[in-house]
């Protein structure tokens, strides 16, 4: 069974703080993704990575950065948290198959509140 | 802009009913199609992939119409446990490269099955 874990289920931070969200997968997947999910807006891709040390911007990368130093770990960094970054953050991973997109498996999510 | 459109619902149906969800997508280059299920305050999980010829998994049937860029999900004999939000998901295009790894999620259709 694929397992994707996230470092925290709930997190409360103050405006201006630096925030690290960690994601680890145990299935040797090449691809990892960070999304945020907001009511009425659905899931939106922030960043993804298809290999160690590689990263690509998603649809809403502003205010975020990422780090992928090891294959199993993908970190999302909020350099200076703002209240509009209050959201549910979901990490996902997928295997790079030959050709078509493989299923993405999600972690349980981190609900971040920025005060 | 790549869009996936779904009726947000909610669909409130009695147990045993048949319910159908529809979805349209704008990116004609999309090659992979999925339905995910998301329970309240949980992460999305793959329900089923959607193949060109249509496919069935127990009470669930998925159909794809590439010409109309339309995907459907039919649930027969609804159970209380089917209550969830159903997300229509398509890949961003092509069968290789960075676009093929990315998925675009619809905002979801909420289903409530009532006793």
mmCIF file with all atom_site columns, C-alpha atoms in Angstrom:
data_model
loop_
_atom_site.group_PDB
_atom_site.id
_atom_site.type_symbol
_atom_site.label_atom_id
_atom_site.label_alt_id
_atom_site.label_comp_id
_atom_site.label_asym_id
_atom_site.label_entity_id
_atom_site.label_seq_id
_atom_site.pdbx_PDB_ins_code
_atom_site.Cartn_x
_atom_site.Cartn_y
_atom_site.Cartn_z
_atom_site.occupancy
_atom_site.B_iso_or_equiv
_atom_site.pdbx_formal_charge
_atom_site.auth_seq_id
_atom_site.auth_comp_id
_atom_site.auth_asym_id
_atom_site.auth_atom_id
_atom_site.pdbx_PDB_model_num
ATOM 1   C CA . UNK A 1 1   ? 0.000   0.000  0.000   1.00 0.00 ? 1   UNK A CA 1
ATOM 2   C CA . UNK A 1 2   ? 1.268   3.452  -0.918  1.00 0.00 ? 2   UNK A CA 1
ATOM 3   C CA . UNK A 1 3   ? 1.817   5.664  2.057   1.00 0.00 ? 3   UNK A CA 1
ATOM 4   C CA . UNK A 1 4   ? 2.198   9.427  1.907   1.00 0.00 ? 4   UNK A CA 1
ATOM 5   C CA . UNK A 1 5   ? 2.672   11.148 5.235   1.00 0.00 ? 5   UNK A CA 1
ATOM 6   C CA . UNK A 1 6   ? 2.688   14.808 6.130   1.00 0.00 ? 6   UNK A CA 1
ATOM 7   C CA . UNK A 1 7   ? 4.474   16.233 9.148   1.00 0.00 ? 7   UNK A CA 1
ATOM 8   C CA . UNK A 1 8   ? 1.480   17.902 10.787  1.00 0.00 ? 8   UNK A CA 1
ATOM 9   C CA . UNK A 1 9   ? -2.306  17.603 10.571  1.00 0.00 ? 9   UNK A CA 1
ATOM 10  C CA . UNK A 1 10  ? -2.899  21.056 12.044  1.00 0.00 ? 10  UNK A CA 1
ATOM 11  C CA . UNK A 1 11  ? -0.575  24.032 12.212  1.00 0.00 ? 11  UNK A CA 1
ATOM 12  C CA . UNK A 1 12  ? -1.078  27.572 13.482  1.00 0.00 ? 12  UNK A CA 1
ATOM 13  C CA . UNK A 1 13  ? 1.485   30.232 12.572  1.00 0.00 ? 13  UNK A CA 1
ATOM 14  C CA . UNK A 1 14  ? 1.760   34.000 12.765  1.00 0.00 ? 14  UNK A CA 1
ATOM 15  C CA . UNK A 1 15  ? 2.024   36.399 9.837   1.00 0.00 ? 15  UNK A CA 1
ATOM 16  C CA . UNK A 1 16  ? 5.632   36.751 8.717   1.00 0.00 ? 16  UNK A CA 1
ATOM 17  C CA . UNK A 1 17  ? 6.813   33.428 10.107  1.00 0.00 ? 17  UNK A CA 1
ATOM 18  C CA . UNK A 1 18  ? 8.732   30.973 7.934   1.00 0.00 ? 18  UNK A CA 1
ATOM 19  C CA . UNK A 1 19  ? 6.763   27.739 7.630   1.00 0.00 ? 19  UNK A CA 1
ATOM 20  C CA . UNK A 1 20  ? 7.971   24.302 6.560   1.00 0.00 ? 20  UNK A CA 1
ATOM 21  C CA . UNK A 1 21  ? 5.541   21.593 5.494   1.00 0.00 ? 21  UNK A CA 1
ATOM 22  C CA . UNK A 1 22  ? 7.118   18.183 5.071   1.00 0.00 ? 22  UNK A CA 1
ATOM 23  C CA . UNK A 1 23  ? 5.911   15.269 2.965   1.00 0.00 ? 23  UNK A CA 1
ATOM 24  C CA . UNK A 1 24  ? 7.357   11.769 2.798   1.00 0.00 ? 24  UNK A CA 1
ATOM 25  C CA . UNK A 1 25  ? 6.368   8.865  0.544   1.00 0.00 ? 25  UNK A CA 1
ATOM 26  C CA . UNK A 1 26  ? 7.534   5.304  0.938   1.00 0.00 ? 26  UNK A CA 1
ATOM 27  C CA . UNK A 1 27  ? 6.918   3.894  -2.532  1.00 0.00 ? 27  UNK A CA 1
ATOM 28  C CA . UNK A 1 28  ? 9.943   5.168  -4.435  1.00 0.00 ? 28  UNK A CA 1
ATOM 29  C CA . UNK A 1 29  ? 7.767   7.459  -6.569  1.00 0.00 ? 29  UNK A CA 1
ATOM 30  C CA . UNK A 1 30  ? 9.532   9.864  -8.902  1.00 0.00 ? 30  UNK A CA 1
ATOM 31  C CA . UNK A 1 31  ? 6.854   12.568 -8.916  1.00 0.00 ? 31  UNK A CA 1
ATOM 32  C CA . UNK A 1 32  ? 5.724   14.608 -5.945  1.00 0.00 ? 32  UNK A CA 1
ATOM 33  C CA . UNK A 1 33  ? 3.232   17.455 -5.776  1.00 0.00 ? 33  UNK A CA 1
ATOM 34  C CA . UNK A 1 34  ? 2.006   20.163 -3.433  1.00 0.00 ? 34  UNK A CA 1
ATOM 35  C CA . UNK A 1 35  ? -1.581  21.422 -3.691  1.00 0.00 ? 35  UNK A CA 1
ATOM 36  C CA . UNK A 1 36  ? -3.744  23.712 -1.665  1.00 0.00 ? 36  UNK A CA 1
ATOM 37  C CA . UNK A 1 37  ? -7.471  23.207 -1.360  1.00 0.00 ? 37  UNK A CA 1
ATOM 38  C CA . UNK A 1 38  ? -9.883  26.007 -0.580  1.00 0.00 ? 38  UNK A CA 1
ATOM 39  C CA . UNK A 1 39  ? -13.705 26.015 -0.468  1.00 0.00 ? 39  UNK A CA 1
ATOM 40  C CA . UNK A 1 40  ? -15.154 26.893 -3.859  1.00 0.00 ? 40  UNK A CA 1
ATOM 41  C CA . UNK A 1 41  ? -11.741 26.810 -5.542  1.00 0.00 ? 41  UNK A CA 1
ATOM 42  C CA . UNK A 1 42  ? -10.924 23.110 -5.469  1.00 0.00 ? 42  UNK A CA 1
ATOM 43  C CA . UNK A 1 43  ? -7.400  21.735 -5.598  1.00 0.00 ? 43  UNK A CA 1
ATOM 44  C CA . UNK A 1 44  ? -4.757  24.008 -7.067  1.00 0.00 ? 44  UNK A CA 1
ATOM 45  C CA . UNK A 1 45  ? -1.212  22.923 -7.864  1.00 0.00 ? 45  UNK A CA 1
ATOM 46  C CA . UNK A 1 46  ? 1.525   24.962 -6.188  1.00 0.00 ? 46  UNK A CA 1
ATOM 47  C CA . UNK A 1 47  ? 4.703   23.124 -7.222  1.00 0.00 ? 47  UNK A CA 1
ATOM 48  C CA . UNK A 1 48  ? 5.712   19.689 -8.343  1.00 0.00 ? 48  UNK A CA 1
ATOM 49  C CA . UNK A 1 49  ? 8.921   17.733 -8.738  1.00 0.00 ? 49  UNK A CA 1
ATOM 50  C CA . UNK A 1 50  ? 9.652   14.870 -11.134 1.00 0.00 ? 50  UNK A CA 1
ATOM 51  C CA . UNK A 1 51  ? 13.104  14.039 -9.795  1.00 0.00 ? 51  UNK A CA 1
ATOM 52  C CA . UNK A 1 52  ? 15.473  14.810 -6.958  1.00 0.00 ? 52  UNK A CA 1
ATOM 53  C CA . UNK A 1 53  ? 16.537  18.466 -7.002  1.00 0.00 ? 53  UNK A CA 1
ATOM 54  C CA . UNK A 1 54  ? 14.096  19.183 -9.853  1.00 0.00 ? 54  UNK A CA 1
ATOM 55  C CA . UNK A 1 55  ? 11.093  21.418 -9.414  1.00 0.00 ? 55  UNK A CA 1
ATOM 56  C CA . UNK A 1 56  ? 8.434   22.956 -11.619 1.00 0.00 ? 56  UNK A CA 1
ATOM 57  C CA . UNK A 1 57  ? 5.972   25.742 -10.875 1.00 0.00 ? 57  UNK A CA 1
ATOM 58  C CA . UNK A 1 58  ? 2.336   24.870 -10.801 1.00 0.00 ? 58  UNK A CA 1
ATOM 59  C CA . UNK A 1 59  ? -0.593  27.229 -11.160 1.00 0.00 ? 59  UNK A CA 1
ATOM 60  C CA . UNK A 1 60  ? -0.077  29.271 -7.968  1.00 0.00 ? 60  UNK A CA 1
ATOM 61  C CA . UNK A 1 61  ? 3.620   29.273 -6.942  1.00 0.00 ? 61  UNK A CA 1
ATOM 62  C CA . UNK A 1 62  ? 3.742   32.854 -5.663  1.00 0.00 ? 62  UNK A CA 1
ATOM 63  C CA . UNK A 1 63  ? 4.712   33.048 -1.998  1.00 0.00 ? 63  UNK A CA 1
ATOM 64  C CA . UNK A 1 64  ? 5.960   29.455 -1.909  1.00 0.00 ? 64  UNK A CA 1
ATOM 65  C CA . UNK A 1 65  ? 9.158   27.550 -2.573  1.00 0.00 ? 65  UNK A CA 1
ATOM 66  C CA . UNK A 1 66  ? 9.989   23.845 -2.466  1.00 0.00 ? 66  UNK A CA 1
ATOM 67  C CA . UNK A 1 67  ? 12.906  21.546 -1.793  1.00 0.00 ? 67  UNK A CA 1
ATOM 68  C CA . UNK A 1 68  ? 13.520  17.988 -2.929  1.00 0.00 ? 68  UNK A CA 1
ATOM 69  C CA . UNK A 1 69  ? 16.906  16.822 -1.638  1.00 0.00 ? 69  UNK A CA 1
ATOM 70  C CA . UNK A 1 70  ? 15.906  13.165 -1.369  1.00 0.00 ? 70  UNK A CA 1
ATOM 71  C CA . UNK A 1 71  ? 13.578  11.153 -3.547  1.00 0.00 ? 71  UNK A CA 1
ATOM 72  C CA . UNK A 1 72  ? 11.166  10.328 -0.753  1.00 0.00 ? 72  UNK A CA 1
ATOM 73  C CA . UNK A 1 73  ? 10.846  13.823 0.708   1.00 0.00 ? 73  UNK A CA 1
ATOM 74  C CA . UNK A 1 74  ? 9.305   16.988 -0.713  1.00 0.00 ? 74  UNK A CA 1
ATOM 75  C CA . UNK A 1 75  ? 9.109   20.124 1.389   1.00 0.00 ? 75  UNK A CA 1
ATOM 76  C CA . UNK A 1 76  ? 6.924   23.171 0.893   1.00 0.00 ? 76  UNK A CA 1
ATOM 77  C CA . UNK A 1 77  ? 8.234   26.430 2.318   1.00 0.00 ? 77  UNK A CA 1
ATOM 78  C CA . UNK A 1 78  ? 6.322   29.590 3.042   1.00 0.00 ? 78  UNK A CA 1
ATOM 79  C CA . UNK A 1 79  ? 9.086   32.183 3.335   1.00 0.00 ? 79  UNK A CA 1
ATOM 80  C CA . UNK A 1 80  ? 6.889   34.747 5.077   1.00 0.00 ? 80  UNK A CA 1
ATOM 81  C CA . UNK A 1 81  ? 3.444   33.417 5.890   1.00 0.00 ? 81  UNK A CA 1
ATOM 82  C CA . UNK A 1 82  ? 0.450   35.606 5.170   1.00 0.00 ? 82  UNK A CA 1
ATOM 83  C CA . UNK A 1 83  ? -3.203  35.252 6.161   1.00 0.00 ? 83  UNK A CA 1
ATOM 84  C CA . UNK A 1 84  ? -4.218  34.435 2.578   1.00 0.00 ? 84  UNK A CA 1
ATOM 85  C CA . UNK A 1 85  ? -2.101  31.303 2.839   1.00 0.00 ? 85  UNK A CA 1
ATOM 86  C CA . UNK A 1 86  ? -4.494  29.855 5.403   1.00 0.00 ? 86  UNK A CA 1
ATOM 87  C CA . UNK A 1 87  ? -5.620  26.670 3.677   1.00 0.00 ? 87  UNK A CA 1
ATOM 88  C CA . UNK A 1 88  ? -5.548  22.887 3.530   1.00 0.00 ? 88  UNK A CA 1
ATOM 89  C CA . UNK A 1 89  ? -2.248  21.734 2.015   1.00 0.00 ? 89  UNK A CA 1
ATOM 90  C CA . UNK A 1 90  ? -2.139  18.342 0.344   1.00 0.00 ? 90  UNK A CA 1
ATOM 91  C CA . UNK A 1 91  ? 0.933   16.471 -0.788  1.00 0.00 ? 91  UNK A CA 1
ATOM 92  C CA . UNK A 1 92  ? 0.735   13.753 -3.447  1.00 0.00 ? 92  UNK A CA 1
ATOM 93  C CA . UNK A 1 93  ? 3.078   11.378 -5.216  1.00 0.00 ? 93  UNK A CA 1
ATOM 94  C CA . UNK A 1 94  ? 2.969   9.289  -8.368  1.00 0.00 ? 94  UNK A CA 1
ATOM 95  C CA . UNK A 1 95  ? 5.118   6.824  -10.217 1.00 0.00 ? 95  UNK A CA 1
ATOM 96  C CA . UNK A 1 96  ? 6.526   7.803  -13.604 1.00 0.00 ? 96  UNK A CA 1
ATOM 97  C CA . UNK A 1 97  ? 5.150   5.227  -15.945 1.00 0.00 ? 97  UNK A CA 1
ATOM 98  C CA . UNK A 1 98  ? 5.894   4.718  -19.606 1.00 0.00 ? 98  UNK A CA 1
ATOM 99  C CA . UNK A 1 99  ? 3.443   7.068  -21.218 1.00 0.00 ? 99  UNK A CA 1
ATOM 100 C CA . UNK A 1 100 ? 0.230   8.025  -19.536 1.00 0.00 ? 100 UNK A CA 1
ATOM 101 C CA . UNK A 1 101 ? -0.095  9.733  -16.178 1.00 0.00 ? 101 UNK A CA 1
ATOM 102 C CA . UNK A 1 102 ? -0.090  7.472  -13.179 1.00 0.00 ? 102 UNK A CA 1
ATOM 103 C CA . UNK A 1 103 ? -2.416  7.754  -10.238 1.00 0.00 ? 103 UNK A CA 1
ATOM 104 C CA . UNK A 1 104 ? -1.590  10.364 -7.640  1.00 0.00 ? 104 UNK A CA 1
ATOM 105 C CA . UNK A 1 105 ? -1.703  9.250  -4.016  1.00 0.00 ? 105 UNK A CA 1
ATOM 106 C CA . UNK A 1 106 ? -2.400  11.890 -1.411  1.00 0.00 ? 106 UNK A CA 1
ATOM 107 C CA . UNK A 1 107 ? -1.253  12.456 2.136   1.00 0.00 ? 107 UNK A CA 1
ATOM 108 C CA . UNK A 1 108 ? -3.809  13.272 4.863   1.00 0.00 ? 108 UNK A CA 1
ATOM 109 C CA . UNK A 1 109 ? -3.306  17.023 4.510   1.00 0.00 ? 109 UNK A CA 1
ATOM 110 C CA . UNK A 1 110 ? -2.088  19.819 6.753   1.00 0.00 ? 110 UNK A CA 1
ATOM 111 C CA . UNK A 1 111 ? -4.607  22.433 7.775   1.00 0.00 ? 111 UNK A CA 1
ATOM 112 C CA . UNK A 1 112 ? -2.567  25.629 8.145   1.00 0.00 ? 112 UNK A CA 1
ATOM 113 C CA . UNK A 1 113 ? -3.959  28.706 9.851   1.00 0.00 ? 113 UNK A CA 1
ATOM 114 C CA . UNK A 1 114 ? -1.991  31.949 9.623   1.00 0.00 ? 114 UNK A CA 1
ATOM 115 C CA . UNK A 1 115 ? -2.998  34.544 12.205  1.00 0.00 ? 115 UNK A CA 1
ATOM 116 C CA . UNK B 2 1   ? -6.318  27.902 -19.353 1.00 0.00 ? 1   UNK B CA 1
ATOM 117 C CA . UNK B 2 2   ? -7.068  24.258 -18.647 1.00 0.00 ? 2   UNK B CA 1
ATOM 118 C CA . UNK B 2 3   ? -10.509 23.821 -17.102 1.00 0.00 ? 3   UNK B CA 1
ATOM 119 C CA . UNK B 2 4   ? -12.481 20.945 -15.706 1.00 0.00 ? 4   UNK B CA 1
ATOM 120 C CA . UNK B 2 5   ? -16.116 21.782 -15.040 1.00 0.00 ? 5   UNK B CA 1
ATOM 121 C CA . UNK B 2 6   ? -18.497 19.882 -12.796 1.00 0.00 ? 6   UNK B CA 1
ATOM 122 C CA . UNK B 2 7   ? -21.944 20.526 -11.369 1.00 0.00 ? 7   UNK B CA 1
ATOM 123 C CA . UNK B 2 8   ? -21.183 21.290 -7.692  1.00 0.00 ? 8   UNK B CA 1
ATOM 124 C CA . UNK B 2 9   ? -24.460 19.793 -6.469  1.00 0.00 ? 9   UNK B CA 1
ATOM 125 C CA . UNK B 2 10  ? -25.320 18.848 -3.829  1.00 0.00 ? 10  UNK B CA 1
ATOM 126 C CA . UNK B 2 11  ? -27.081 15.790 -5.132  1.00 0.00 ? 11  UNK B CA 1
ATOM 127 C CA . UNK B 2 12  ? -29.364 14.413 -2.421  1.00 0.00 ? 12  UNK B CA 1
ATOM 128 C CA . UNK B 2 13  ? -30.588 10.943 -3.360  1.00 0.00 ? 13  UNK B CA 1
ATOM 129 C CA . UNK B 2 14  ? -32.325 8.120  -1.471  1.00 0.00 ? 14  UNK B CA 1
ATOM 130 C CA . UNK B 2 15  ? -30.589 4.828  -0.831  1.00 0.00 ? 15  UNK B CA 1
ATOM 131 C CA . UNK B 2 16  ? -30.873 2.515  -3.803  1.00 0.00 ? 16  UNK B CA 1
ATOM 132 C CA . UNK B 2 17  ? -31.144 5.316  -6.350  1.00 0.00 ? 17  UNK B CA 1
ATOM 133 C CA . UNK B 2 18  ? -29.032 5.641  -9.473  1.00 0.00 ? 18  UNK B CA 1
ATOM 134 C CA . UNK B 2 19  ? -27.155 8.911  -9.816  1.00 0.00 ? 19  UNK B CA 1
ATOM 135 C CA . UNK B 2 20  ? -25.020 10.293 -12.640 1.00 0.00 ? 20  UNK B CA 1
ATOM 136 C CA . UNK B 2 21  ? -22.330 12.953 -12.551 1.00 0.00 ? 21  UNK B CA 1
ATOM 137 C CA . UNK B 2 22  ? -21.022 14.757 -15.602 1.00 0.00 ? 22  UNK B CA 1
ATOM 138 C CA . UNK B 2 23  ? -17.827 16.612 -16.274 1.00 0.00 ? 23  UNK B CA 1
ATOM 139 C CA . UNK B 2 24  ? -16.410 18.552 -19.214 1.00 0.00 ? 24  UNK B CA 1
ATOM 140 C CA . UNK B 2 25  ? -12.776 19.411 -19.846 1.00 0.00 ? 25  UNK B CA 1
ATOM 141 C CA . UNK B 2 26  ? -11.250 22.056 -22.075 1.00 0.00 ? 26  UNK B CA 1
ATOM 142 C CA . UNK B 2 27  ? -7.822  20.614 -22.891 1.00 0.00 ? 27  UNK B CA 1
ATOM 143 C CA . UNK B 2 28  ? -8.085  18.485 -26.026 1.00 0.00 ? 28  UNK B CA 1
ATOM 144 C CA . UNK B 2 29  ? -4.534  17.181 -25.431 1.00 0.00 ? 29  UNK B CA 1
ATOM 145 C CA . UNK B 2 30  ? -5.544  15.412 -22.197 1.00 0.00 ? 30  UNK B CA 1
ATOM 146 C CA . UNK B 2 31  ? -4.848  11.686 -22.320 1.00 0.00 ? 31  UNK B CA 1
ATOM 147 C CA . UNK B 2 32  ? -5.655  10.377 -18.836 1.00 0.00 ? 32  UNK B CA 1
ATOM 148 C CA . UNK B 2 33  ? -8.931  10.691 -16.994 1.00 0.00 ? 33  UNK B CA 1
ATOM 149 C CA . UNK B 2 34  ? -9.935  9.781  -13.465 1.00 0.00 ? 34  UNK B CA 1
ATOM 150 C CA . UNK B 2 35  ? -12.648 10.008 -10.857 1.00 0.00 ? 35  UNK B CA 1
ATOM 151 C CA . UNK B 2 36  ? -11.448 10.629 -7.309  1.00 0.00 ? 36  UNK B CA 1
ATOM 152 C CA . UNK B 2 37  ? -13.551 10.501 -4.179  1.00 0.00 ? 37  UNK B CA 1
ATOM 153 C CA . UNK B 2 38  ? -13.026 12.821 -1.226  1.00 0.00 ? 38  UNK B CA 1
ATOM 154 C CA . UNK B 2 39  ? -14.734 12.270 2.109   1.00 0.00 ? 39  UNK B CA 1
ATOM 155 C CA . UNK B 2 40  ? -15.331 15.222 4.406   1.00 0.00 ? 40  UNK B CA 1
ATOM 156 C CA . UNK B 2 41  ? -12.042 16.479 5.896   1.00 0.00 ? 41  UNK B CA 1
ATOM 157 C CA . UNK B 2 42  ? -10.090 13.679 4.215   1.00 0.00 ? 42  UNK B CA 1
ATOM 158 C CA . UNK B 2 43  ? -7.702  13.469 1.295   1.00 0.00 ? 43  UNK B CA 1
ATOM 159 C CA . UNK B 2 44  ? -8.830  12.599 -2.254  1.00 0.00 ? 44  UNK B CA 1
ATOM 160 C CA . UNK B 2 45  ? -8.539  8.945  -3.186  1.00 0.00 ? 45  UNK B CA 1
ATOM 161 C CA . UNK B 2 46  ? -8.689  7.358  -6.601  1.00 0.00 ? 46  UNK B CA 1
ATOM 162 C CA . UNK B 2 47  ? -12.085 5.851  -7.322  1.00 0.00 ? 47  UNK B CA 1
ATOM 163 C CA . UNK B 2 48  ? -11.414 4.725  -10.874 1.00 0.00 ? 48  UNK B CA 1
ATOM 164 C CA . UNK B 2 49  ? -9.565  5.569  -14.040 1.00 0.00 ? 49  UNK B CA 1
ATOM 165 C CA . UNK B 2 50  ? -11.670 6.260  -17.130 1.00 0.00 ? 50  UNK B CA 1
ATOM 166 C CA . UNK B 2 51  ? -10.874 4.484  -20.361 1.00 0.00 ? 51  UNK B CA 1
ATOM 167 C CA . UNK B 2 52  ? -11.989 5.316  -23.877 1.00 0.00 ? 52  UNK B CA 1
ATOM 168 C CA . UNK B 2 53  ? -14.165 2.240  -24.135 1.00 0.00 ? 53  UNK B CA 1
ATOM 169 C CA . UNK B 2 54  ? -15.863 2.932  -20.822 1.00 0.00 ? 54  UNK B CA 1
ATOM 170 C CA . UNK B 2 55  ? -15.304 0.816  -17.763 1.00 0.00 ? 55  UNK B CA 1
ATOM 171 C CA . UNK B 2 56  ? -17.199 -0.599 -14.849 1.00 0.00 ? 56  UNK B CA 1
ATOM 172 C CA . UNK B 2 57  ? -16.224 -1.438 -11.289 1.00 0.00 ? 57  UNK B CA 1
ATOM 173 C CA . UNK B 2 58  ? -19.078 -2.989 -9.373  1.00 0.00 ? 58  UNK B CA 1
ATOM 174 C CA . UNK B 2 59  ? -21.805 -0.374 -8.987  1.00 0.00 ? 59  UNK B CA 1
ATOM 175 C CA . UNK B 2 60  ? -19.704 2.320  -10.667 1.00 0.00 ? 60  UNK B CA 1
ATOM 176 C CA . UNK B 2 61  ? -19.525 2.953  -14.410 1.00 0.00 ? 61  UNK B CA 1
ATOM 177 C CA . UNK B 2 62  ? -17.337 5.584  -16.053 1.00 0.00 ? 62  UNK B CA 1
ATOM 178 C CA . UNK B 2 63  ? -17.648 6.803  -19.632 1.00 0.00 ? 63  UNK B CA 1
ATOM 179 C CA . UNK B 2 64  ? -15.440 9.026  -21.761 1.00 0.00 ? 64  UNK B CA 1
ATOM 180 C CA . UNK B 2 65  ? -16.449 10.908 -24.904 1.00 0.00 ? 65  UNK B CA 1
ATOM 181 C CA . UNK B 2 66  ? -13.299 12.415 -26.400 1.00 0.00 ? 66  UNK B CA 1
ATOM 182 C CA . UNK B 2 67  ? -15.106 14.139 -29.258 1.00 0.00 ? 67  UNK B CA 1
ATOM 183 C CA . UNK B 2 68  ? -17.304 16.067 -26.821 1.00 0.00 ? 68  UNK B CA 1
ATOM 184 C CA . UNK B 2 69  ? -14.592 16.245 -24.108 1.00 0.00 ? 69  UNK B CA 1
ATOM 185 C CA . UNK B 2 70  ? -17.042 14.831 -21.628 1.00 0.00 ? 70  UNK B CA 1
ATOM 186 C CA . UNK B 2 71  ? -16.694 12.319 -18.793 1.00 0.00 ? 71  UNK B CA 1
ATOM 187 C CA . UNK B 2 72  ? -19.425 10.720 -16.735 1.00 0.00 ? 72  UNK B CA 1
ATOM 188 C CA . UNK B 2 73  ? -19.750 8.615  -13.609 1.00 0.00 ? 73  UNK B CA 1
ATOM 189 C CA . UNK B 2 74  ? -22.810 6.493  -12.900 1.00 0.00 ? 74  UNK B CA 1
ATOM 190 C CA . UNK B 2 75  ? -23.468 5.049  -9.454  1.00 0.00 ? 75  UNK B CA 1
ATOM 191 C CA . UNK B 2 76  ? -26.137 2.372  -9.214  1.00 0.00 ? 76  UNK B CA 1
ATOM 192 C CA . UNK B 2 77  ? -27.902 1.196  -6.053  1.00 0.00 ? 77  UNK B CA 1
ATOM 193 C CA . UNK B 2 78  ? -26.513 4.080  -3.957  1.00 0.00 ? 78  UNK B CA 1
ATOM 194 C CA . UNK B 2 79  ? -25.352 3.296  -0.425  1.00 0.00 ? 79  UNK B CA 1
ATOM 195 C CA . UNK B 2 80  ? -25.088 5.643  2.536   1.00 0.00 ? 80  UNK B CA 1
ATOM 196 C CA . UNK B 2 81  ? -21.326 5.096  2.367   1.00 0.00 ? 81  UNK B CA 1
ATOM 197 C CA . UNK B 2 82  ? -21.251 6.621  -1.129  1.00 0.00 ? 82  UNK B CA 1
ATOM 198 C CA . UNK B 2 83  ? -21.835 10.063 0.424   1.00 0.00 ? 83  UNK B CA 1
ATOM 199 C CA . UNK B 2 84  ? -18.766 12.093 -0.508  1.00 0.00 ? 84  UNK B CA 1
ATOM 200 C CA . UNK B 2 85  ? -17.498 14.649 -3.003  1.00 0.00 ? 85  UNK B CA 1
ATOM 201 C CA . UNK B 2 86  ? -16.573 13.225 -6.405  1.00 0.00 ? 86  UNK B CA 1
ATOM 202 C CA . UNK B 2 87  ? -13.745 14.923 -8.274  1.00 0.00 ? 87  UNK B CA 1
ATOM 203 C CA . UNK B 2 88  ? -13.332 14.726 -12.038 1.00 0.00 ? 88  UNK B CA 1
ATOM 204 C CA . UNK B 2 89  ? -9.631  14.773 -12.915 1.00 0.00 ? 89  UNK B CA 1
ATOM 205 C CA . UNK B 2 90  ? -7.746  15.012 -16.214 1.00 0.00 ? 90  UNK B CA 1
ATOM 206 C CA . UNK B 2 91  ? -4.050  15.176 -17.017 1.00 0.00 ? 91  UNK B CA 1
ATOM 207 C CA . UNK B 2 92  ? -2.593  18.311 -18.564 1.00 0.00 ? 92  UNK B CA 1
ATOM 208 C CA . UNK B 2 93  ? -1.810  16.817 -21.869 1.00 0.00 ? 93  UNK B CA 1
ATOM 209 C CA . UNK B 2 94  ? 0.487   14.638 -23.865 1.00 0.00 ? 94  UNK B CA 1
ATOM 210 C CA . UNK B 2 95  ? 1.782   11.199 -23.036 1.00 0.00 ? 95  UNK B CA 1
ATOM 211 C CA . UNK B 2 96  ? 5.249   12.291 -21.917 1.00 0.00 ? 96  UNK B CA 1
ATOM 212 C CA . UNK B 2 97  ? 7.006   15.270 -20.386 1.00 0.00 ? 97  UNK B CA 1
ATOM 213 C CA . UNK B 2 98  ? 6.090   17.514 -17.507 1.00 0.00 ? 98  UNK B CA 1
ATOM 214 C CA . UNK B 2 99  ? 2.549   18.139 -18.729 1.00 0.00 ? 99  UNK B CA 1
ATOM 215 C CA . UNK B 2 100 ? 1.678   14.494 -18.510 1.00 0.00 ? 100 UNK B CA 1
ATOM 216 C CA . UNK B 2 101 ? 2.516   14.401 -14.789 1.00 0.00 ? 101 UNK B CA 1
ATOM 217 C CA . UNK B 2 102 ? 0.181   17.208 -13.886 1.00 0.00 ? 102 UNK B CA 1
ATOM 218 C CA . UNK B 2 103 ? -3.479  16.759 -13.165 1.00 0.00 ? 103 UNK B CA 1
ATOM 219 C CA . UNK B 2 104 ? -6.250  19.337 -13.260 1.00 0.00 ? 104 UNK B CA 1
ATOM 220 C CA . UNK B 2 105 ? -8.993  18.725 -10.734 1.00 0.00 ? 105 UNK B CA 1
ATOM 221 C CA . UNK B 2 106 ? -12.609 19.742 -11.025 1.00 0.00 ? 106 UNK B CA 1
ATOM 222 C CA . UNK B 2 107 ? -14.095 21.439 -7.968  1.00 0.00 ? 107 UNK B CA 1
ATOM 223 C CA . UNK B 2 108 ? -16.139 18.352 -7.206  1.00 0.00 ? 108 UNK B CA 1
ATOM 224 C CA . UNK B 2 109 ? -19.752 17.257 -7.009  1.00 0.00 ? 109 UNK B CA 1
ATOM 225 C CA . UNK B 2 110 ? -21.133 16.614 -3.559  1.00 0.00 ? 110 UNK B CA 1
ATOM 226 C CA . UNK B 2 111 ? -23.324 13.546 -3.103  1.00 0.00 ? 111 UNK B CA 1
ATOM 227 C CA . UNK B 2 112 ? -25.482 12.870 -0.056  1.00 0.00 ? 112 UNK B CA 1
ATOM 228 C CA . UNK B 2 113 ? -27.251 9.514  0.074   1.00 0.00 ? 113 UNK B CA 1
ATOM 229 C CA . UNK B 2 114 ? -30.136 9.669  2.533   1.00 0.00 ? 114 UNK B CA 1
ATOM 230 C CA . UNK B 2 115 ? -31.867 6.764  4.282   1.00 0.00 ? 115 UNK B CA 1
#
